[in-house]
Amino acid sequence: MKKIGQGRTAEIFQWDENRILKLFNHGTKMDDVKREFEINRDLAKQKMPVPDVFDLIEYNNRLGIIYEQINGQTLTKLISSKPWKILNEARRFAKIHRKFQSKISFEIPRFKVKLMRNIKTSNILDINLKNSLFKYIETLPDDEILCHCDFHPDNIMISDGKMLVIDWMTGAKGHPISDVARTSVILKFAVIHEEKSYIEKKIINLLRNKFYLEYIKHYMKLSNIKIQDIEQWELPIAAARLSEDISNLEKDILLDYVERRVENIS
Ligand SMILES: Nc1ncnc2c1ncn2[C@@H]1O[C@H](COP(=O)(O)OP(=O)(O)OP(=O)(O)O)[C@@H](O)[C@H]1O
Ligand SMILES: [Mg+2]
């Protein structure tokens, strides 16, 4: 089989003429793969903009999902090759994020519980800080809305000008604005780790910042919310992100942010 793509959790192969196999790394849990499969299947049934999904299989002792092949590129690639489209794409990104935010009818993990679990397992945060965060999370609103929890331009594909959302493994239920804050934390604190020159990094950061600001502005306009509604979630989300597989530099930046903000809640 021809390999056509690579993510952090899986490799992508050409399965047949119109379908791909997303083959998960060894050690990926069945529950996680099943969740990705079931959320995507449910969304496809509702005619939401996701690829069609066909089967959950075992292949060479690894779990895999067979998807419809999307003929196109990721939003990240599109905006880096056509930066003049950034503002328009950021507004479309906000609009499609809202489009997916409706009630979920089957059992998936709760976003707040995931946040608390990640904060609990962190070996960077001290116990007092963790306890302040647990109390704080309880004061935040909750809901039963589908959250992607990894909604960023690398998980959006563009085909025939249409946006499709992929990679639903991290899906959870919770408050819609918490998912916007999660996107905000990813975009605001992301560190470019590829080998790039100083000037290239500066340009990428500038473009990403433009995209991020327009996305937030447009989402707020569409949903009639205030920036504070988003910002209140950023503290626990940044703290929970410290348990993810991110660079040490990004962890230092996040920790600094968490330590500064936590003083205002305790
Ligand atoms: N249905 C599809 N059709 C065509 N290409 C796809 C499809 N699904 C995924 N890809 C390609 O494979 C890449 C990785 O896919 P995906 O984001 O699902 O994997 P992942 O390992 O979960 O990623 P991450 O690094 O975000 O954890 C995508 O960026 C895209 O280029
Ligand atoms: Mg992905």
PDB file of C-alpha atoms and ligand atoms in Angstrom:
ATOM      1  CA  MET A   1       0.000   0.000   0.000  1.00  0.00           C
ATOM      2  CA  LYS A   2       1.216   3.485  -0.809  1.00  0.00           C
ATOM      3  CA  LYS A   3       1.747   5.806   2.148  1.00  0.00           C
ATOM      4  CA  ILE A   4       0.215   9.212   1.451  1.00  0.00           C
ATOM      5  CA  GLY A   5       0.255  10.980   4.777  1.00  0.00           C
ATOM      6  CA  GLN A   6       1.548  11.075   8.321  1.00  0.00           C
ATOM      7  CA  GLY A   7       0.138  12.435  11.561  1.00  0.00           C
ATOM      8  CA  ARG A   8       1.335  12.041  15.138  1.00  0.00           C
ATOM      9  CA  THR A   9      -1.056   9.187  15.938  1.00  0.00           C
ATOM     10  CA  ALA A  10      -1.342   7.450  12.566  1.00  0.00           C
ATOM     11  CA  GLU A  11      -0.033   6.844   9.074  1.00  0.00           C
ATOM     12  CA  ILE A  12      -2.304   7.338   6.050  1.00  0.00           C
ATOM     13  CA  PHE A  13      -2.292   4.829   3.169  1.00  0.00           C
ATOM     14  CA  GLN A  14      -4.106   4.602  -0.161  1.00  0.00           C
ATOM     15  CA  TRP A  15      -6.648   1.773   0.416  1.00  0.00           C
ATOM     16  CA  ASP A  16      -8.310   1.726  -3.007  1.00  0.00           C
ATOM     17  CA  GLU A  17      -9.180   4.218  -5.691  1.00  0.00           C
ATOM     18  CA  ASN A  18     -11.398   6.409  -3.526  1.00  0.00           C
ATOM     19  CA  ARG A  19     -10.571   5.410   0.031  1.00  0.00           C
ATOM     20  CA  ILE A  20      -7.706   5.793   2.482  1.00  0.00           C
ATOM     21  CA  LEU A  21      -6.656   3.747   5.516  1.00  0.00           C
ATOM     22  CA  LYS A  22      -5.765   5.695   8.639  1.00  0.00           C
ATOM     23  CA  LEU A  23      -3.512   3.149  10.363  1.00  0.00           C
ATOM     24  CA  PHE A  24      -2.987   4.001  14.021  1.00  0.00           C
ATOM     25  CA  ASN A  25       0.389   3.655  15.743  1.00  0.00           C
ATOM     26  CA  HIS A  26       1.001   0.515  17.822  1.00  0.00           C
ATOM     27  CA  GLY A  27      -0.417   0.967  21.310  1.00  0.00           C
ATOM     28  CA  THR A  28      -3.341   3.206  20.289  1.00  0.00           C
ATOM     29  CA  LYS A  29      -6.324   2.207  22.459  1.00  0.00           C
ATOM     30  CA  MET A  30      -9.421   0.602  20.916  1.00  0.00           C
ATOM     31  CA  ASP A  31     -11.665   3.008  22.900  1.00  0.00           C
ATOM     32  CA  ASP A  32      -9.960   5.992  21.261  1.00  0.00           C
ATOM     33  CA  VAL A  33     -10.174   4.582  17.731  1.00  0.00           C
ATOM     34  CA  LYS A  34     -13.803   3.586  18.311  1.00  0.00           C
ATOM     35  CA  ARG A  35     -14.622   7.108  19.474  1.00  0.00           C
ATOM     36  CA  GLU A  36     -13.085   8.643  16.328  1.00  0.00           C
ATOM     37  CA  PHE A  37     -15.004   6.150  14.177  1.00  0.00           C
ATOM     38  CA  GLU A  38     -18.343   6.645  15.942  1.00  0.00           C
ATOM     39  CA  ILE A  39     -18.229  10.455  16.061  1.00  0.00           C
ATOM     40  CA  ASN A  40     -17.260  10.665  12.377  1.00  0.00           C
ATOM     41  CA  ARG A  41     -19.959   8.128  11.421  1.00  0.00           C
ATOM     42  CA  ASP A  42     -22.613  10.044  13.359  1.00  0.00           C
ATOM     43  CA  LEU A  43     -21.596  13.363  11.767  1.00  0.00           C
ATOM     44  CA  ALA A  44     -21.550  11.832   8.260  1.00  0.00           C
ATOM     45  CA  LYS A  45     -25.053  10.476   8.889  1.00  0.00           C
ATOM     46  CA  GLN A  46     -26.190  14.001   9.755  1.00  0.00           C
ATOM     47  CA  LYS A  47     -24.645  15.212   6.456  1.00  0.00           C
ATOM     48  CA  MET A  48     -22.099  17.355   8.276  1.00  0.00           C
ATOM     49  CA  PRO A  49     -18.903  18.255   6.369  1.00  0.00           C
ATOM     50  CA  VAL A  50     -16.712  15.258   7.296  1.00  0.00           C
ATOM     51  CA  PRO A  51     -15.328  12.463   5.100  1.00  0.00           C
ATOM     52  CA  ASP A  52     -17.471   9.344   4.772  1.00  0.00           C
ATOM     53  CA  VAL A  53     -16.273   6.560   7.037  1.00  0.00           C
ATOM     54  CA  PHE A  54     -16.560   2.890   6.114  1.00  0.00           C
ATOM     55  CA  ASP A  55     -14.961   0.478   8.541  1.00  0.00           C
ATOM     56  CA  LEU A  56     -12.925  -0.022  11.691  1.00  0.00           C
ATOM     57  CA  ILE A  57     -10.409  -2.807  10.994  1.00  0.00           C
ATOM     58  CA  GLU A  58      -7.318  -4.560  12.299  1.00  0.00           C
ATOM     59  CA  TYR A  59      -4.432  -4.600   9.854  1.00  0.00           C
ATOM     60  CA  ASN A  60      -0.984  -6.072  10.635  1.00  0.00           C
ATOM     61  CA  ASN A  61      -1.818  -6.008  14.359  1.00  0.00           C
ATOM     62  CA  ARG A  62      -2.699  -2.318  14.227  1.00  0.00           C
ATOM     63  CA  LEU A  63      -6.096  -0.637  14.373  1.00  0.00           C
ATOM     64  CA  GLY A  64      -7.275   1.288  11.347  1.00  0.00           C
ATOM     65  CA  ILE A  65     -10.205   3.270   9.973  1.00  0.00           C
ATOM     66  CA  ILE A  66     -11.179   3.332   6.307  1.00  0.00           C
ATOM     67  CA  TYR A  67     -12.279   6.773   5.166  1.00  0.00           C
ATOM     68  CA  GLU A  68     -13.399   8.349   1.945  1.00  0.00           C
ATOM     69  CA  GLN A  69     -10.347   9.985   0.360  1.00  0.00           C
ATOM     70  CA  ILE A  70     -10.513  13.764   0.410  1.00  0.00           C
ATOM     71  CA  ASN A  71      -8.916  15.197  -2.714  1.00  0.00           C
ATOM     72  CA  GLY A  72      -7.454  18.382  -1.411  1.00  0.00           C
ATOM     73  CA  GLN A  73      -5.071  19.884   1.083  1.00  0.00           C
ATOM     74  CA  THR A  74      -5.109  20.953   4.731  1.00  0.00           C
ATOM     75  CA  LEU A  75      -6.097  24.496   5.674  1.00  0.00           C
ATOM     76  CA  THR A  76      -2.547  24.973   7.052  1.00  0.00           C
ATOM     77  CA  LYS A  77      -1.088  24.262   3.605  1.00  0.00           C
ATOM     78  CA  LEU A  78      -3.639  26.448   1.858  1.00  0.00           C
ATOM     79  CA  ILE A  79      -2.972  29.525   3.985  1.00  0.00           C
ATOM     80  CA  SER A  80       0.799  29.141   3.844  1.00  0.00           C
ATOM     81  CA  SER A  81       0.732  28.968   0.043  1.00  0.00           C
ATOM     82  CA  LYS A  82      -1.935  31.678  -0.377  1.00  0.00           C
ATOM     83  CA  PRO A  83      -1.484  34.017   2.610  1.00  0.00           C
ATOM     84  CA  TRP A  84      -3.726  36.690   1.068  1.00  0.00           C
ATOM     85  CA  LYS A  85      -6.641  34.360   1.813  1.00  0.00           C
ATOM     86  CA  ILE A  86      -5.963  34.309   5.563  1.00  0.00           C
ATOM     87  CA  LEU A  87      -8.734  36.595   6.792  1.00  0.00           C
ATOM     88  CA  ASN A  88     -11.405  35.009   4.651  1.00  0.00           C
ATOM     89  CA  GLU A  89     -10.315  31.489   5.646  1.00  0.00           C
ATOM     90  CA  ALA A  90     -10.234  32.459   9.332  1.00  0.00           C
ATOM     91  CA  ARG A  91     -13.861  33.596   9.100  1.00  0.00           C
ATOM     92  CA  ARG A  92     -14.862  30.365   7.346  1.00  0.00           C
ATOM     93  CA  PHE A  93     -12.989  28.434  10.064  1.00  0.00           C
ATOM     94  CA  ALA A  94     -15.023  30.238  12.775  1.00  0.00           C
ATOM     95  CA  LYS A  95     -18.267  29.579  10.920  1.00  0.00           C
ATOM     96  CA  ILE A  96     -17.617  25.879  10.456  1.00  0.00           C
ATOM     97  CA  HIS A  97     -16.578  25.535  14.107  1.00  0.00           C
ATOM     98  CA  ARG A  98     -19.981  26.849  15.146  1.00  0.00           C
ATOM     99  CA  LYS A  99     -21.735  24.610  12.634  1.00  0.00           C
ATOM    100  CA  PHE A 100     -20.487  21.500  14.463  1.00  0.00           C
ATOM    101  CA  GLN A 101     -21.501  22.740  17.906  1.00  0.00           C
ATOM    102  CA  SER A 102     -24.723  20.897  18.598  1.00  0.00           C
ATOM    103  CA  LYS A 103     -25.925  18.366  21.167  1.00  0.00           C
ATOM    104  CA  ILE A 104     -24.350  14.928  21.029  1.00  0.00           C
ATOM    105  CA  SER A 105     -26.726  12.008  21.460  1.00  0.00           C
ATOM    106  CA  PHE A 106     -24.315   9.243  22.513  1.00  0.00           C
ATOM    107  CA  GLU A 107     -21.822   8.715  25.320  1.00  0.00           C
ATOM    108  CA  ILE A 108     -18.405  10.359  24.933  1.00  0.00           C
ATOM    109  CA  PRO A 109     -16.005  11.721  27.588  1.00  0.00           C
ATOM    110  CA  ARG A 110     -16.755  15.021  29.290  1.00  0.00           C
ATOM    111  CA  PHE A 111     -14.368  17.841  28.404  1.00  0.00           C
ATOM    112  CA  LYS A 112     -14.149  19.052  32.027  1.00  0.00           C
ATOM    113  CA  VAL A 113     -13.255  15.540  33.207  1.00  0.00           C
ATOM    114  CA  LYS A 114     -10.517  15.301  30.563  1.00  0.00           C
ATOM    115  CA  LEU A 115      -9.172  18.683  31.666  1.00  0.00           C
ATOM    116  CA  MET A 116      -9.047  17.614  35.313  1.00  0.00           C
ATOM    117  CA  ARG A 117      -7.401  14.283  34.429  1.00  0.00           C
ATOM    118  CA  ASN A 118      -4.651  15.980  32.408  1.00  0.00           C
ATOM    119  CA  ILE A 119      -4.021  18.529  35.135  1.00  0.00           C
ATOM    120  CA  LYS A 120      -3.904  15.738  37.745  1.00  0.00           C
ATOM    121  CA  THR A 121      -1.299  13.723  35.812  1.00  0.00           C
ATOM    122  CA  SER A 122       0.973  16.703  35.130  1.00  0.00           C
ATOM    123  CA  ASN A 123       4.414  16.376  36.699  1.00  0.00           C
ATOM    124  CA  ILE A 124       5.105  20.081  36.229  1.00  0.00           C
ATOM    125  CA  LEU A 125       2.286  21.648  38.253  1.00  0.00           C
ATOM    126  CA  ASP A 126       2.439  21.630  42.058  1.00  0.00           C
ATOM    127  CA  ILE A 127      -0.385  20.298  44.214  1.00  0.00           C
ATOM    128  CA  ASN A 128      -1.657  23.684  45.467  1.00  0.00           C
ATOM    129  CA  LEU A 129      -1.876  25.027  41.950  1.00  0.00           C
ATOM    130  CA  LYS A 130      -3.690  21.862  40.863  1.00  0.00           C
ATOM    131  CA  ASN A 131      -6.221  22.201  43.685  1.00  0.00           C
ATOM    132  CA  SER A 132      -6.910  25.849  42.799  1.00  0.00           C
ATOM    133  CA  LEU A 133      -7.496  24.785  39.189  1.00  0.00           C
ATOM    134  CA  PHE A 134      -9.879  21.960  40.177  1.00  0.00           C
ATOM    135  CA  LYS A 135     -11.992  24.383  42.232  1.00  0.00           C
ATOM    136  CA  TYR A 136     -11.906  26.932  39.420  1.00  0.00           C
ATOM    137  CA  ILE A 137     -13.022  24.411  36.765  1.00  0.00           C
ATOM    138  CA  GLU A 138     -16.098  23.623  38.848  1.00  0.00           C
ATOM    139  CA  THR A 139     -17.181  27.264  38.655  1.00  0.00           C
ATOM    140  CA  LEU A 140     -17.136  27.226  34.825  1.00  0.00           C
ATOM    141  CA  PRO A 141     -20.303  26.485  32.812  1.00  0.00           C
ATOM    142  CA  ASP A 142     -20.987  23.060  31.302  1.00  0.00           C
ATOM    143  CA  ASP A 143     -23.145  21.672  28.493  1.00  0.00           C
ATOM    144  CA  GLU A 144     -23.697  18.592  26.302  1.00  0.00           C
ATOM    145  CA  ILE A 145     -22.275  20.051  23.075  1.00  0.00           C
ATOM    146  CA  LEU A 146     -19.828  18.239  20.785  1.00  0.00           C
ATOM    147  CA  CYS A 147     -16.298  19.621  21.190  1.00  0.00           C
ATOM    148  CA  HIS A 148     -13.541  18.526  18.784  1.00  0.00           C
ATOM    149  CA  CYS A 149     -10.784  19.441  21.260  1.00  0.00           C
ATOM    150  CA  ASP A 150      -8.160  19.637  18.507  1.00  0.00           C
ATOM    151  CA  PHE A 151      -9.865  22.069  16.158  1.00  0.00           C
ATOM    152  CA  HIS A 152      -6.968  23.685  14.292  1.00  0.00           C
ATOM    153  CA  PRO A 153      -6.067  24.265  10.615  1.00  0.00           C
ATOM    154  CA  ASP A 154      -4.194  20.940  10.305  1.00  0.00           C
ATOM    155  CA  ASN A 155      -7.416  19.069  11.016  1.00  0.00           C
ATOM    156  CA  ILE A 156      -9.359  20.905   8.339  1.00  0.00           C
ATOM    157  CA  MET A 157      -9.099  19.776   4.736  1.00  0.00           C
ATOM    158  CA  ILE A 158     -10.220  21.803   1.738  1.00  0.00           C
ATOM    159  CA  SER A 159     -11.697  19.975  -1.234  1.00  0.00           C
ATOM    160  CA  ASP A 160     -13.319  21.811  -4.139  1.00  0.00           C
ATOM    161  CA  GLY A 161     -13.251  24.910  -1.969  1.00  0.00           C
ATOM    162  CA  LYS A 162     -15.260  23.164   0.769  1.00  0.00           C
ATOM    163  CA  MET A 163     -13.972  22.695   4.347  1.00  0.00           C
ATOM    164  CA  LEU A 164     -14.123  19.205   5.883  1.00  0.00           C
ATOM    165  CA  VAL A 165     -13.226  18.453   9.502  1.00  0.00           C
ATOM    166  CA  ILE A 166     -11.115  15.347  10.248  1.00  0.00           C
ATOM    167  CA  ASP A 167      -9.427  13.666  13.224  1.00  0.00           C
ATOM    168  CA  TRP A 168     -12.263  13.302  15.770  1.00  0.00           C
ATOM    169  CA  MET A 169     -10.421  11.028  18.244  1.00  0.00           C
ATOM    170  CA  THR A 170     -10.198  13.739  20.902  1.00  0.00           C
ATOM    171  CA  GLY A 171     -13.945  14.500  20.675  1.00  0.00           C
ATOM    172  CA  ALA A 172     -15.735  15.232  23.948  1.00  0.00           C
ATOM    173  CA  LYS A 173     -18.944  16.823  25.239  1.00  0.00           C
ATOM    174  CA  GLY A 174     -18.963  20.107  27.062  1.00  0.00           C
ATOM    175  CA  HIS A 175     -19.459  23.836  26.737  1.00  0.00           C
ATOM    176  CA  PRO A 176     -19.025  25.147  23.157  1.00  0.00           C
ATOM    177  CA  ILE A 177     -16.853  28.070  24.250  1.00  0.00           C
ATOM    178  CA  SER A 178     -14.379  25.705  25.930  1.00  0.00           C
ATOM    179  CA  ASP A 179     -13.616  24.282  22.470  1.00  0.00           C
ATOM    180  CA  VAL A 180     -12.991  27.790  21.123  1.00  0.00           C
ATOM    181  CA  ALA A 181     -10.619  28.434  24.033  1.00  0.00           C
ATOM    182  CA  ARG A 182      -8.853  25.162  23.253  1.00  0.00           C
ATOM    183  CA  THR A 183      -8.289  26.346  19.646  1.00  0.00           C
ATOM    184  CA  SER A 184      -7.163  29.694  21.018  1.00  0.00           C
ATOM    185  CA  VAL A 185      -4.564  28.081  23.326  1.00  0.00           C
ATOM    186  CA  ILE A 186      -3.267  25.884  20.488  1.00  0.00           C
ATOM    187  CA  LEU A 187      -2.880  28.815  18.078  1.00  0.00           C
ATOM    188  CA  LYS A 188      -1.656  31.402  20.587  1.00  0.00           C
ATOM    189  CA  PHE A 189       1.114  29.357  22.202  1.00  0.00           C
ATOM    190  CA  ALA A 190       2.172  27.031  19.352  1.00  0.00           C
ATOM    191  CA  VAL A 191       5.923  26.941  18.814  1.00  0.00           C
ATOM    192  CA  ILE A 192       7.288  26.190  15.348  1.00  0.00           C
ATOM    193  CA  HIS A 193       9.651  23.269  15.773  1.00  0.00           C
ATOM    194  CA  GLU A 194      10.634  22.581  12.182  1.00  0.00           C
ATOM    195  CA  GLU A 195      14.027  23.745  10.985  1.00  0.00           C
ATOM    196  CA  LYS A 196      13.164  27.233   9.834  1.00  0.00           C
ATOM    197  CA  SER A 197      15.176  30.436   9.703  1.00  0.00           C
ATOM    198  CA  TYR A 198      14.520  33.289  12.133  1.00  0.00           C
ATOM    199  CA  ILE A 199      12.782  35.320   9.456  1.00  0.00           C
ATOM    200  CA  GLU A 200      10.610  32.375   8.298  1.00  0.00           C
ATOM    201  CA  LYS A 201       9.493  31.793  11.901  1.00  0.00           C
ATOM    202  CA  LYS A 202       8.677  35.493  12.280  1.00  0.00           C
ATOM    203  CA  ILE A 203       6.514  35.401   9.133  1.00  0.00           C
ATOM    204  CA  ILE A 204       4.704  32.187  10.158  1.00  0.00           C
ATOM    205  CA  ASN A 205       3.995  33.618  13.623  1.00  0.00           C
ATOM    206  CA  LEU A 206       2.700  36.841  12.146  1.00  0.00           C
ATOM    207  CA  LEU A 207       0.355  35.014   9.752  1.00  0.00           C
ATOM    208  CA  ARG A 208      -0.834  32.640  12.458  1.00  0.00           C
ATOM    209  CA  ASN A 209      -1.576  35.565  14.737  1.00  0.00           C
ATOM    210  CA  LYS A 210      -3.600  37.294  12.041  1.00  0.00           C
ATOM    211  CA  PHE A 211      -5.563  34.087  11.451  1.00  0.00           C
ATOM    212  CA  TYR A 212      -6.129  33.578  15.180  1.00  0.00           C
ATOM    213  CA  LEU A 213      -7.367  37.135  15.844  1.00  0.00           C
ATOM    214  CA  GLU A 214      -9.773  37.064  12.894  1.00  0.00           C
ATOM    215  CA  TYR A 215     -11.109  33.630  13.927  1.00  0.00           C
ATOM    216  CA  ILE A 216     -11.830  34.804  17.484  1.00  0.00           C
ATOM    217  CA  LYS A 217     -13.328  38.106  16.310  1.00  0.00           C
ATOM    218  CA  HIS A 218     -15.635  36.358  13.867  1.00  0.00           C
ATOM    219  CA  TYR A 219     -16.660  33.605  16.292  1.00  0.00           C
ATOM    220  CA  MET A 220     -17.575  36.260  18.896  1.00  0.00           C
ATOM    221  CA  LYS A 221     -19.608  38.143  16.321  1.00  0.00           C
ATOM    222  CA  LEU A 222     -21.479  35.015  15.168  1.00  0.00           C
ATOM    223  CA  SER A 223     -22.276  33.836  18.678  1.00  0.00           C
ATOM    224  CA  ASN A 224     -22.662  37.182  20.398  1.00  0.00           C
ATOM    225  CA  ILE A 225     -20.207  36.444  23.200  1.00  0.00           C
ATOM    226  CA  LYS A 226     -17.448  38.469  24.880  1.00  0.00           C
ATOM    227  CA  ILE A 227     -13.703  37.794  24.891  1.00  0.00           C
ATOM    228  CA  GLN A 228     -13.925  37.141  28.655  1.00  0.00           C
ATOM    229  CA  ASP A 229     -16.221  34.171  27.965  1.00  0.00           C
ATOM    230  CA  ILE A 230     -13.360  32.577  26.019  1.00  0.00           C
ATOM    231  CA  GLU A 231     -10.513  33.756  28.236  1.00  0.00           C
ATOM    232  CA  GLN A 232     -12.001  32.238  31.386  1.00  0.00           C
ATOM    233  CA  TRP A 233     -11.346  28.786  29.882  1.00  0.00           C
ATOM    234  CA  GLU A 234      -7.795  29.451  28.720  1.00  0.00           C
ATOM    235  CA  LEU A 235      -6.192  29.039  32.150  1.00  0.00           C
ATOM    236  CA  PRO A 236      -7.271  25.410  32.828  1.00  0.00           C
ATOM    237  CA  ILE A 237      -6.870  24.480  29.154  1.00  0.00           C
ATOM    238  CA  ALA A 238      -3.294  25.810  29.073  1.00  0.00           C
ATOM    239  CA  ALA A 239      -2.561  23.918  32.320  1.00  0.00           C
ATOM    240  CA  ALA A 240      -3.993  20.670  30.923  1.00  0.00           C
ATOM    241  CA  ARG A 241      -1.984  21.064  27.712  1.00  0.00           C
ATOM    242  CA  LEU A 242       1.211  20.714  29.782  1.00  0.00           C
ATOM    243  CA  SER A 243       0.505  16.942  29.876  1.00  0.00           C
ATOM    244  CA  GLU A 244       0.493  16.674  26.079  1.00  0.00           C
ATOM    245  CA  ASP A 245       3.325  15.767  23.746  1.00  0.00           C
ATOM    246  CA  ILE A 246       4.567  19.319  23.053  1.00  0.00           C
ATOM    247  CA  SER A 247       8.053  20.855  23.016  1.00  0.00           C
ATOM    248  CA  ASN A 248       9.812  21.975  26.223  1.00  0.00           C
ATOM    249  CA  LEU A 249       9.837  25.535  24.931  1.00  0.00           C
ATOM    250  CA  GLU A 250       6.036  25.496  24.503  1.00  0.00           C
ATOM    251  CA  LYS A 251       5.707  23.999  28.005  1.00  0.00           C
ATOM    252  CA  ASP A 252       7.824  26.824  29.488  1.00  0.00           C
ATOM    253  CA  ILE A 253       5.635  29.442  27.800  1.00  0.00           C
ATOM    254  CA  LEU A 254       2.416  27.736  28.941  1.00  0.00           C
ATOM    255  CA  LEU A 255       3.658  27.287  32.508  1.00  0.00           C
ATOM    256  CA  ASP A 256       4.608  30.944  32.734  1.00  0.00           C
ATOM    257  CA  TYR A 257       1.103  31.899  31.533  1.00  0.00           C
ATOM    258  CA  VAL A 258      -0.583  29.497  33.988  1.00  0.00           C
ATOM    259  CA  GLU A 259       1.436  30.746  36.963  1.00  0.00           C
ATOM    260  CA  ARG A 260       0.665  34.362  36.161  1.00  0.00           C
ATOM    261  CA  ARG A 261      -3.070  33.804  35.646  1.00  0.00           C
ATOM    262  CA  VAL A 262      -3.664  31.482  38.556  1.00  0.00           C
ATOM    263  CA  GLU A 263      -2.761  34.267  40.993  1.00  0.00           C
ATOM    264  CA  ASN A 264      -5.910  36.109  39.973  1.00  0.00           C
ATOM    265  CA  ILE A 265      -8.239  33.254  40.822  1.00  0.00           C
ATOM    266  CA  SER A 266      -6.931  32.169  44.215  1.00  0.00           C
TER     267      SER A 266
HETATM  268  N1  LIG B   1      -9.817  11.237   4.521  1.00  0.00           N
HETATM  269  C1  LIG B   1      -8.634  11.717   4.161  1.00  0.00           C
HETATM  270  N2  LIG B   1      -8.349  11.936   2.843  1.00  0.00           N
HETATM  271  C2  LIG B   1      -7.150  12.429   2.455  1.00  0.00           C
HETATM  272  N3  LIG B   1      -6.144  12.734   3.304  1.00  0.00           N
HETATM  273  C3  LIG B   1      -6.351  12.539   4.618  1.00  0.00           C
HETATM  274  C4  LIG B   1      -7.595  12.024   5.125  1.00  0.00           C
HETATM  275  N4  LIG B   1      -7.517  11.948   6.462  1.00  0.00           N
HETATM  276  C5  LIG B   1      -6.273  12.382   6.780  1.00  0.00           C
HETATM  277  N5  LIG B   1      -5.561  12.754   5.697  1.00  0.00           N
HETATM  278  C6  LIG B   1      -4.172  13.280   5.660  1.00  0.00           C
HETATM  279  O1  LIG B   1      -3.414  12.732   6.716  1.00  0.00           O
HETATM  280  C7  LIG B   1      -2.993  13.730   7.644  1.00  0.00           C
HETATM  281  C8  LIG B   1      -3.086  13.196   9.069  1.00  0.00           C
HETATM  282  O2  LIG B   1      -4.448  12.876   9.378  1.00  0.00           O
HETATM  283  P1  LIG B   1      -5.054  12.992  10.847  1.00  0.00           P
HETATM  284  O3  LIG B   1      -5.010  14.411  11.294  1.00  0.00           O
HETATM  285  O4  LIG B   1      -6.374  12.322  10.864  1.00  0.00           O
HETATM  286  O5  LIG B   1      -3.979  12.112  11.631  1.00  0.00           O
HETATM  287  P2  LIG B   1      -3.426  12.189  13.116  1.00  0.00           P
HETATM  288  O6  LIG B   1      -2.276  11.258  13.238  1.00  0.00           O
HETATM  289  O7  LIG B   1      -4.557  11.954  14.035  1.00  0.00           O
HETATM  290  O8  LIG B   1      -2.964  13.664  13.182  1.00  0.00           O
HETATM  291  P3  LIG B   1      -2.389  14.519  14.443  1.00  0.00           P
HETATM  292  O9  LIG B   1      -0.970  14.773  14.059  1.00  0.00           O
HETATM  293  O10 LIG B   1      -3.242  15.741  14.366  1.00  0.00           O
HETATM  294  O11 LIG B   1      -2.573  13.714  15.669  1.00  0.00           O
HETATM  295  C9  LIG B   1      -3.906  14.919   7.364  1.00  0.00           C
HETATM  296  O12 LIG B   1      -3.299  16.154   7.682  1.00  0.00           O
HETATM  297  C10 LIG B   1      -4.169  14.796   5.879  1.00  0.00           C
HETATM  298  O13 LIG B   1      -3.101  15.355   5.146  1.00  0.00           O
HETATM  299 MG    MG B   2      -4.557  15.608  12.789  1.00  0.00          MG
END
